[in-house]
Amino acid sequence: MHSFDFIVSLVFMKNIMYKLKSLTETLETKSLCVIDAAVLIEATIKNLEDINSDSERINDLIDSATLFAANLGIDSESDFKVHHRTRKQPTWLDENSGTQADLTFHIFYKKEFKCILSTLINLSKDNLKVFIDTIMPLYKIFSFPFKNENMSNENIQNALLIFPPNSDFEKCKDIDAIQTELEILKEICKDLSLTMTTNFLSIIEKCEEIKHILPLANNICRLALTAPVSVATNERTFSKLKLIKNHLRSTMTDNRLDSLMLLSIEKDILDTVDVSKIATQWFNIKQRRIQF
């Protein structure tokens, strides 16, 4: 742990993890929609590309690691020469081995860090491409700025294919009615200055208020909220299952397990429930039944 390789790697990864922290935390929220997720992933990739192309920024990270190592009594230059000294070819293999280029302190670590950044960027781009290809119709319809050109019959028809098979809305054939309601929603949001100043969730909130007027547009908007962005919710469900279904509850029925899982997963809602008030209401109902 006192080697300079470990220290400089730790400093570098700490800086990168801070860039990815907001992305990972946001992707795990329940209220995230596919449109905001795509925009956030693209912004994170752009941030990583900026770091990868900024050599001075990487050199500053190496210098900060050097100062930190000096506080621990570690000579970074000496430690680097011990583990990464240049091994030149013998003269019988290379008569001009003395002209071999030496990897300096900063060049070596810069090369290693750029390899890591390139791997992260390529993996993120591949995942983003698959994600965008899957929800491309919704992305085209609701991407900002909100435009009528994006609400074409083709995009709406492709969006309907994302609905679960055999669902009523998946079989909807009135494309023109959906397109008309989306255009009306766009005009309402334009009047409220929602198309450019806020995110997609603001559009959803307004659409929920007028869903009795625009039911088809509301269903399309709700689809953008329910399309999966990450598997965080599924992972949390299995984590809760492991905690609840232990060896002490081996004879638990499915109904009780489902109830306990629901209470544990939705704990934030459960904490707001007044159990005493509910018990009093049930007691009063029981008393009235006894009297009559």
mmCIF file of C-alpha atoms in Angstrom:
data_model
loop_
_atom_site.group_PDB
_atom_site.id
_atom_site.type_symbol
_atom_site.label_atom_id
_atom_site.label_comp_id
_atom_site.label_asym_id
_atom_site.label_seq_id
_atom_site.Cartn_x
_atom_site.Cartn_y
_atom_site.Cartn_z
ATOM 1 C CA MET A 1 0.000 0.000 0.000
ATOM 2 C CA HIS A 2 2.987 2.315 0.408
ATOM 3 C CA SER A 3 4.157 1.790 -3.167
ATOM 4 C CA PHE A 4 3.801 4.802 -5.417
ATOM 5 C CA ASP A 5 1.959 2.706 -8.024
ATOM 6 C CA PHE A 6 -0.827 2.093 -5.528
ATOM 7 C CA ILE A 7 -0.964 5.725 -4.396
ATOM 8 C CA VAL A 8 -1.075 7.264 -7.873
ATOM 9 C CA SER A 9 -3.688 4.699 -8.994
ATOM 10 C CA LEU A 10 -5.807 5.492 -5.947
ATOM 11 C CA VAL A 11 -5.643 9.240 -6.614
ATOM 12 C CA PHE A 12 -6.554 8.730 -10.253
ATOM 13 C CA MET A 13 -9.470 6.367 -9.576
ATOM 14 C CA LYS A 14 -10.799 8.658 -6.838
ATOM 15 C CA ASN A 15 -11.001 11.471 -9.365
ATOM 16 C CA ILE A 16 -12.709 9.246 -11.954
ATOM 17 C CA MET A 17 -15.145 7.748 -9.436
ATOM 18 C CA TYR A 18 -16.316 11.239 -8.489
ATOM 19 C CA LYS A 19 -17.147 11.816 -12.157
ATOM 20 C CA LEU A 20 -19.171 8.594 -12.245
ATOM 21 C CA LYS A 21 -20.795 9.006 -8.818
ATOM 22 C CA SER A 22 -23.613 11.271 -9.970
ATOM 23 C CA LEU A 23 -24.294 8.948 -12.916
ATOM 24 C CA THR A 24 -24.534 5.773 -10.818
ATOM 25 C CA GLU A 25 -26.623 7.423 -8.095
ATOM 26 C CA THR A 26 -29.033 8.922 -10.612
ATOM 27 C CA LEU A 27 -29.440 5.642 -12.515
ATOM 28 C CA GLU A 28 -30.525 3.968 -9.260
ATOM 29 C CA THR A 29 -33.354 6.415 -8.544
ATOM 30 C CA LYS A 30 -36.933 5.242 -9.044
ATOM 31 C CA SER A 31 -38.070 8.451 -10.738
ATOM 32 C CA LEU A 32 -35.513 8.379 -13.566
ATOM 33 C CA CYS A 33 -36.885 8.276 -17.106
ATOM 34 C CA VAL A 34 -35.151 6.990 -20.221
ATOM 35 C CA ILE A 35 -34.782 10.446 -21.763
ATOM 36 C CA ASP A 36 -32.919 11.948 -18.800
ATOM 37 C CA ALA A 37 -30.815 8.778 -18.503
ATOM 38 C CA ALA A 38 -29.637 9.020 -22.115
ATOM 39 C CA VAL A 39 -28.699 12.689 -21.694
ATOM 40 C CA LEU A 40 -26.846 11.973 -18.438
ATOM 41 C CA ILE A 41 -24.863 9.074 -19.908
ATOM 42 C CA GLU A 42 -23.851 11.175 -22.924
ATOM 43 C CA ALA A 43 -22.690 14.014 -20.642
ATOM 44 C CA THR A 44 -20.629 11.596 -18.530
ATOM 45 C CA ILE A 45 -18.944 10.157 -21.622
ATOM 46 C CA LYS A 46 -18.130 13.687 -22.809
ATOM 47 C CA ASN A 47 -16.603 14.456 -19.392
ATOM 48 C CA LEU A 48 -14.374 11.366 -19.552
ATOM 49 C CA GLU A 49 -13.287 12.263 -23.089
ATOM 50 C CA ASP A 50 -12.320 15.762 -21.913
ATOM 51 C CA ILE A 51 -10.137 14.270 -19.169
ATOM 52 C CA ASN A 52 -8.555 11.828 -21.617
ATOM 53 C CA SER A 53 -7.612 14.614 -24.030
ATOM 54 C CA ASP A 54 -6.300 16.980 -21.332
ATOM 55 C CA SER A 55 -2.682 15.962 -20.673
ATOM 56 C CA GLU A 56 -2.126 18.794 -18.219
ATOM 57 C CA ARG A 57 -5.011 17.598 -16.101
ATOM 58 C CA ILE A 58 -3.546 14.090 -15.916
ATOM 59 C CA ASN A 59 -0.125 15.532 -15.043
ATOM 60 C CA ASP A 60 -1.743 17.475 -12.193
ATOM 61 C CA LEU A 61 -3.163 14.226 -10.808
ATOM 62 C CA ILE A 62 0.281 12.626 -10.940
ATOM 63 C CA ASP A 63 1.822 15.651 -9.201
ATOM 64 C CA SER A 64 -0.813 15.550 -6.452
ATOM 65 C CA ALA A 65 -0.063 11.849 -5.911
ATOM 66 C CA THR A 66 3.642 12.730 -5.716
ATOM 67 C CA LEU A 67 2.986 15.292 -2.968
ATOM 68 C CA PHE A 68 0.809 12.836 -1.047
ATOM 69 C CA ALA A 69 3.508 10.164 -1.281
ATOM 70 C CA ALA A 70 6.124 12.658 -0.050
ATOM 71 C CA ASN A 71 4.038 13.240 3.089
ATOM 72 C CA LEU A 72 4.269 9.496 3.721
ATOM 73 C CA GLY A 73 8.049 9.559 3.276
ATOM 74 C CA ILE A 74 7.977 7.907 -0.152
ATOM 75 C CA ASP A 75 10.296 9.085 -2.922
ATOM 76 C CA SER A 76 8.114 8.661 -6.001
ATOM 77 C CA GLU A 77 10.990 8.957 -8.489
ATOM 78 C CA SER A 78 13.087 6.310 -6.727
ATOM 79 C CA ASP A 79 10.128 3.977 -6.329
ATOM 80 C CA PHE A 80 9.308 4.382 -10.006
ATOM 81 C CA LYS A 81 12.871 3.500 -11.077
ATOM 82 C CA VAL A 82 12.866 0.368 -8.922
ATOM 83 C CA HIS A 83 9.682 -1.076 -10.415
ATOM 84 C CA HIS A 84 9.711 0.438 -13.902
ATOM 85 C CA ARG A 85 13.341 0.891 -14.864
ATOM 86 C CA THR A 86 14.126 0.634 -18.567
ATOM 87 C CA ARG A 87 15.381 -2.811 -19.572
ATOM 88 C CA LYS A 88 17.480 -2.362 -22.670
ATOM 89 C CA GLN A 89 18.179 -5.125 -25.128
ATOM 90 C CA PRO A 90 21.689 -6.649 -25.067
ATOM 91 C CA THR A 91 24.048 -5.589 -27.837
ATOM 92 C CA TRP A 92 23.937 -9.020 -29.487
ATOM 93 C CA LEU A 93 20.219 -8.441 -30.072
ATOM 94 C CA ASP A 94 20.284 -4.689 -30.661
ATOM 95 C CA GLU A 95 23.484 -2.891 -31.558
ATOM 96 C CA ASN A 96 21.763 0.482 -31.016
ATOM 97 C CA SER A 97 20.113 -0.298 -27.687
ATOM 98 C CA GLY A 98 21.542 2.902 -26.263
ATOM 99 C CA THR A 99 19.231 4.938 -28.471
ATOM 100 C CA GLN A 100 16.108 3.302 -27.011
ATOM 101 C CA ALA A 101 13.539 5.833 -25.819
ATOM 102 C CA ASP A 102 13.041 6.022 -22.057
ATOM 103 C CA LEU A 103 9.590 6.258 -20.524
ATOM 104 C CA THR A 104 9.751 9.151 -18.124
ATOM 105 C CA PHE A 105 7.867 9.359 -14.855
ATOM 106 C CA HIS A 106 4.870 11.332 -16.186
ATOM 107 C CA ILE A 107 4.738 9.668 -19.605
ATOM 108 C CA PHE A 108 4.492 6.164 -18.117
ATOM 109 C CA TYR A 109 1.551 6.907 -15.797
ATOM 110 C CA LYS A 110 -0.138 9.095 -18.393
ATOM 111 C CA LYS A 111 -0.074 6.168 -20.821
ATOM 112 C CA GLU A 112 -1.574 3.829 -18.203
ATOM 113 C CA PHE A 113 -4.322 6.283 -17.251
ATOM 114 C CA LYS A 114 -5.259 6.915 -20.871
ATOM 115 C CA CYS A 115 -5.679 3.167 -21.380
ATOM 116 C CA ILE A 116 -8.101 3.038 -18.439
ATOM 117 C CA LEU A 117 -10.041 6.063 -19.666
ATOM 118 C CA SER A 118 -10.258 4.699 -23.198
ATOM 119 C CA THR A 119 -11.647 1.412 -21.869
ATOM 120 C CA LEU A 120 -14.281 3.219 -19.777
ATOM 121 C CA ILE A 121 -15.279 5.448 -22.675
ATOM 122 C CA ASN A 122 -15.586 2.566 -25.156
ATOM 123 C CA LEU A 123 -17.619 0.427 -22.743
ATOM 124 C CA SER A 124 -19.909 3.348 -21.947
ATOM 125 C CA LYS A 125 -20.415 4.126 -25.623
ATOM 126 C CA ASP A 126 -21.258 0.491 -26.402
ATOM 127 C CA ASN A 127 -23.791 0.337 -23.566
ATOM 128 C CA LEU A 128 -25.276 3.687 -24.578
ATOM 129 C CA LYS A 129 -25.668 2.525 -28.175
ATOM 130 C CA VAL A 130 -27.616 -0.575 -27.119
ATOM 131 C CA PHE A 131 -29.711 1.503 -24.736
ATOM 132 C CA ILE A 132 -30.487 4.209 -27.307
ATOM 133 C CA ASP A 133 -31.294 1.654 -30.015
ATOM 134 C CA THR A 134 -33.825 0.011 -27.698
ATOM 135 C CA ILE A 135 -35.720 3.165 -26.752
ATOM 136 C CA MET A 136 -34.922 5.216 -29.856
ATOM 137 C CA PRO A 137 -38.601 5.922 -30.730
ATOM 138 C CA LEU A 138 -39.277 7.367 -27.270
ATOM 139 C CA TYR A 139 -35.954 9.211 -27.343
ATOM 140 C CA LYS A 140 -36.857 10.843 -30.669
ATOM 141 C CA ILE A 141 -40.357 11.831 -29.534
ATOM 142 C CA PHE A 142 -39.414 13.366 -26.176
ATOM 143 C CA SER A 143 -35.862 14.600 -26.757
ATOM 144 C CA PHE A 144 -35.413 18.338 -26.244
ATOM 145 C CA PRO A 145 -36.318 20.624 -27.809
ATOM 146 C CA PHE A 146 -39.898 19.325 -28.044
ATOM 147 C CA LYS A 147 -40.626 19.414 -31.835
ATOM 148 C CA ASN A 148 -43.555 18.378 -34.024
ATOM 149 C CA GLU A 149 -41.095 16.808 -36.472
ATOM 150 C CA ASN A 150 -40.112 14.242 -33.846
ATOM 151 C CA MET A 151 -43.756 13.165 -33.387
ATOM 152 C CA SER A 152 -44.015 11.469 -36.757
ATOM 153 C CA ASN A 153 -46.287 8.511 -37.399
ATOM 154 C CA GLU A 154 -43.256 6.260 -37.808
ATOM 155 C CA ASN A 155 -41.770 7.192 -34.401
ATOM 156 C CA ILE A 156 -45.127 6.771 -32.667
ATOM 157 C CA GLN A 157 -45.751 3.397 -34.320
ATOM 158 C CA ASN A 158 -42.297 2.167 -33.289
ATOM 159 C CA ALA A 159 -42.893 3.440 -29.749
ATOM 160 C CA LEU A 160 -46.063 1.356 -29.518
ATOM 161 C CA LEU A 161 -43.988 -1.751 -30.216
ATOM 162 C CA ILE A 162 -42.148 -1.184 -26.922
ATOM 163 C CA PHE A 163 -45.348 -1.847 -24.976
ATOM 164 C CA PRO A 164 -45.708 -5.377 -23.543
ATOM 165 C CA PRO A 165 -47.087 -7.937 -26.026
ATOM 166 C CA ASN A 166 -50.859 -8.443 -26.023
ATOM 167 C CA SER A 167 -51.417 -5.197 -24.109
ATOM 168 C CA ASP A 168 -54.323 -2.987 -25.159
ATOM 169 C CA PHE A 169 -52.124 -0.028 -26.003
ATOM 170 C CA GLU A 170 -49.671 -2.135 -27.998
ATOM 171 C CA LYS A 171 -52.549 -2.991 -30.363
ATOM 172 C CA CYS A 172 -53.612 0.643 -30.750
ATOM 173 C CA LYS A 173 -54.108 1.536 -34.398
ATOM 174 C CA ASP A 174 -55.161 5.186 -34.093
ATOM 175 C CA ILE A 175 -51.714 6.686 -34.675
ATOM 176 C CA ASP A 176 -53.146 10.024 -35.800
ATOM 177 C CA ALA A 177 -55.027 10.457 -32.514
ATOM 178 C CA ILE A 178 -51.837 9.849 -30.508
ATOM 179 C CA GLN A 179 -49.905 12.263 -32.708
ATOM 180 C CA THR A 180 -52.577 14.941 -32.249
ATOM 181 C CA GLU A 181 -52.566 14.570 -28.448
ATOM 182 C CA LEU A 182 -48.743 14.754 -28.325
ATOM 183 C CA GLU A 183 -48.809 17.954 -30.396
ATOM 184 C CA ILE A 184 -51.424 19.432 -28.036
ATOM 185 C CA LEU A 185 -49.249 18.451 -25.049
ATOM 186 C CA LYS A 186 -46.291 20.116 -26.714
ATOM 187 C CA GLU A 187 -48.233 23.370 -27.155
ATOM 188 C CA ILE A 188 -49.417 23.298 -23.517
ATOM 189 C CA CYS A 189 -45.861 22.776 -22.307
ATOM 190 C CA LYS A 190 -44.643 25.538 -24.619
ATOM 191 C CA ASP A 191 -47.092 27.987 -23.063
ATOM 192 C CA LEU A 192 -45.807 27.018 -19.615
ATOM 193 C CA SER A 193 -42.142 27.376 -20.707
ATOM 194 C CA LEU A 194 -41.492 23.709 -19.890
ATOM 195 C CA THR A 195 -39.854 22.616 -23.113
ATOM 196 C CA MET A 196 -36.414 24.096 -22.540
ATOM 197 C CA THR A 197 -36.088 25.139 -18.898
ATOM 198 C CA THR A 198 -36.881 21.860 -17.140
ATOM 199 C CA ASN A 199 -36.483 18.126 -17.631
ATOM 200 C CA PHE A 200 -38.825 15.429 -18.871
ATOM 201 C CA LEU A 201 -40.299 14.831 -15.400
ATOM 202 C CA SER A 202 -41.885 18.280 -15.530
ATOM 203 C CA ILE A 203 -43.610 17.270 -18.750
ATOM 204 C CA ILE A 204 -44.834 14.113 -17.026
ATOM 205 C CA GLU A 205 -46.237 16.068 -14.081
ATOM 206 C CA LYS A 206 -48.178 18.350 -16.404
ATOM 207 C CA CYS A 207 -49.366 15.386 -18.462
ATOM 208 C CA GLU A 208 -50.698 13.697 -15.299
ATOM 209 C CA GLU A 209 -52.743 16.788 -14.486
ATOM 210 C CA ILE A 210 -54.505 16.701 -17.859
ATOM 211 C CA LYS A 211 -54.583 12.929 -18.447
ATOM 212 C CA HIS A 212 -58.381 13.025 -18.568
ATOM 213 C CA ILE A 213 -58.030 15.270 -21.624
ATOM 214 C CA LEU A 214 -55.020 13.559 -23.271
ATOM 215 C CA PRO A 215 -55.200 9.872 -22.222
ATOM 216 C CA LEU A 216 -53.211 8.536 -25.193
ATOM 217 C CA ALA A 217 -50.359 11.024 -24.756
ATOM 218 C CA ASN A 218 -50.331 10.219 -21.040
ATOM 219 C CA ASN A 219 -49.832 6.510 -21.762
ATOM 220 C CA ILE A 220 -46.906 7.253 -24.074
ATOM 221 C CA CYS A 221 -45.305 9.471 -21.409
ATOM 222 C CA ARG A 222 -45.821 6.816 -18.742
ATOM 223 C CA LEU A 223 -44.097 4.296 -21.012
ATOM 224 C CA ALA A 224 -40.985 6.500 -20.992
ATOM 225 C CA LEU A 225 -41.020 6.348 -17.173
ATOM 226 C CA THR A 226 -41.554 2.593 -16.914
ATOM 227 C CA ALA A 227 -38.985 1.532 -19.532
ATOM 228 C CA PRO A 228 -36.044 0.059 -17.545
ATOM 229 C CA VAL A 229 -32.847 2.097 -17.400
ATOM 230 C CA SER A 230 -30.951 -0.004 -14.871
ATOM 231 C CA VAL A 231 -31.463 -3.185 -12.846
ATOM 232 C CA ALA A 232 -31.016 -1.427 -9.499
ATOM 233 C CA THR A 233 -34.623 -2.085 -8.429
ATOM 234 C CA ASN A 234 -34.341 -5.795 -9.264
ATOM 235 C CA GLU A 235 -31.071 -6.096 -7.376
ATOM 236 C CA ARG A 236 -32.596 -4.429 -4.316
ATOM 237 C CA THR A 237 -35.545 -6.821 -4.461
ATOM 238 C CA PHE A 238 -33.270 -9.869 -4.359
ATOM 239 C CA SER A 239 -31.256 -8.287 -1.548
ATOM 240 C CA LYS A 240 -34.446 -7.851 0.487
ATOM 241 C CA LEU A 241 -35.468 -11.424 -0.314
ATOM 242 C CA LYS A 242 -32.194 -12.720 1.121
ATOM 243 C CA LEU A 243 -32.753 -10.760 4.342
ATOM 244 C CA ILE A 244 -36.420 -11.707 4.788
ATOM 245 C CA LYS A 245 -36.474 -15.332 3.602
ATOM 246 C CA ASN A 246 -33.861 -16.708 6.025
ATOM 247 C CA HIS A 247 -33.557 -20.128 7.697
ATOM 248 C CA LEU A 248 -35.768 -19.005 10.586
ATOM 249 C CA ARG A 249 -38.668 -18.397 8.203
ATOM 250 C CA SER A 250 -38.444 -21.589 6.171
ATOM 251 C CA THR A 251 -42.181 -22.361 6.526
ATOM 252 C CA MET A 252 -43.406 -18.924 5.468
ATOM 253 C CA THR A 253 -46.224 -18.915 2.922
ATOM 254 C CA ASP A 254 -45.997 -17.033 -0.371
ATOM 255 C CA ASN A 255 -48.665 -14.523 0.643
ATOM 256 C CA ARG A 256 -46.842 -13.561 3.829
ATOM 257 C CA LEU A 257 -43.518 -13.354 1.985
ATOM 258 C CA ASP A 258 -45.043 -11.048 -0.646
ATOM 259 C CA SER A 259 -46.487 -8.811 2.073
ATOM 260 C CA LEU A 260 -43.207 -8.576 3.997
ATOM 261 C CA MET A 261 -41.275 -7.902 0.784
ATOM 262 C CA LEU A 262 -43.657 -5.099 -0.150
ATOM 263 C CA LEU A 263 -43.397 -3.523 3.308
ATOM 264 C CA SER A 264 -39.602 -3.697 3.246
ATOM 265 C CA ILE A 265 -39.153 -2.403 -0.311
ATOM 266 C CA GLU A 266 -41.606 0.486 0.143
ATOM 267 C CA LYS A 267 -40.287 1.450 3.574
ATOM 268 C CA ASP A 268 -40.279 5.159 2.716
ATOM 269 C CA ILE A 269 -44.061 5.003 2.195
ATOM 270 C CA LEU A 270 -44.579 2.738 5.190
ATOM 271 C CA ASP A 271 -42.862 5.219 7.513
ATOM 272 C CA THR A 272 -45.522 7.821 6.711
ATOM 273 C CA VAL A 273 -48.410 5.496 7.622
ATOM 274 C CA ASP A 274 -50.081 6.132 11.009
ATOM 275 C CA VAL A 275 -50.797 2.603 12.264
ATOM 276 C CA SER A 276 -52.675 3.845 15.342
ATOM 277 C CA LYS A 277 -55.056 5.878 13.184
ATOM 278 C CA ILE A 278 -55.778 2.896 10.937
ATOM 279 C CA ALA A 279 -56.344 0.618 13.942
ATOM 280 C CA THR A 280 -58.789 3.139 15.425
ATOM 281 C CA GLN A 281 -60.715 3.334 12.148
ATOM 282 C CA TRP A 282 -61.017 -0.431 11.937
ATOM 283 C CA PHE A 283 -62.117 -0.585 15.584
ATOM 284 C CA ASN A 284 -64.849 1.987 14.943
ATOM 285 C CA ILE A 285 -66.071 0.076 11.891
ATOM 286 C CA LYS A 286 -66.219 -3.127 13.919
ATOM 287 C CA GLN A 287 -68.191 -1.410 16.681
ATOM 288 C CA ARG A 288 -70.723 -0.046 14.205
ATOM 289 C CA ARG A 289 -71.221 -3.523 12.738
ATOM 290 C CA ILE A 290 -71.818 -4.942 16.228
ATOM 291 C CA GLN A 291 -74.426 -2.264 17.000
ATOM 292 C CA PHE A 292 -76.398 -2.953 13.829
#
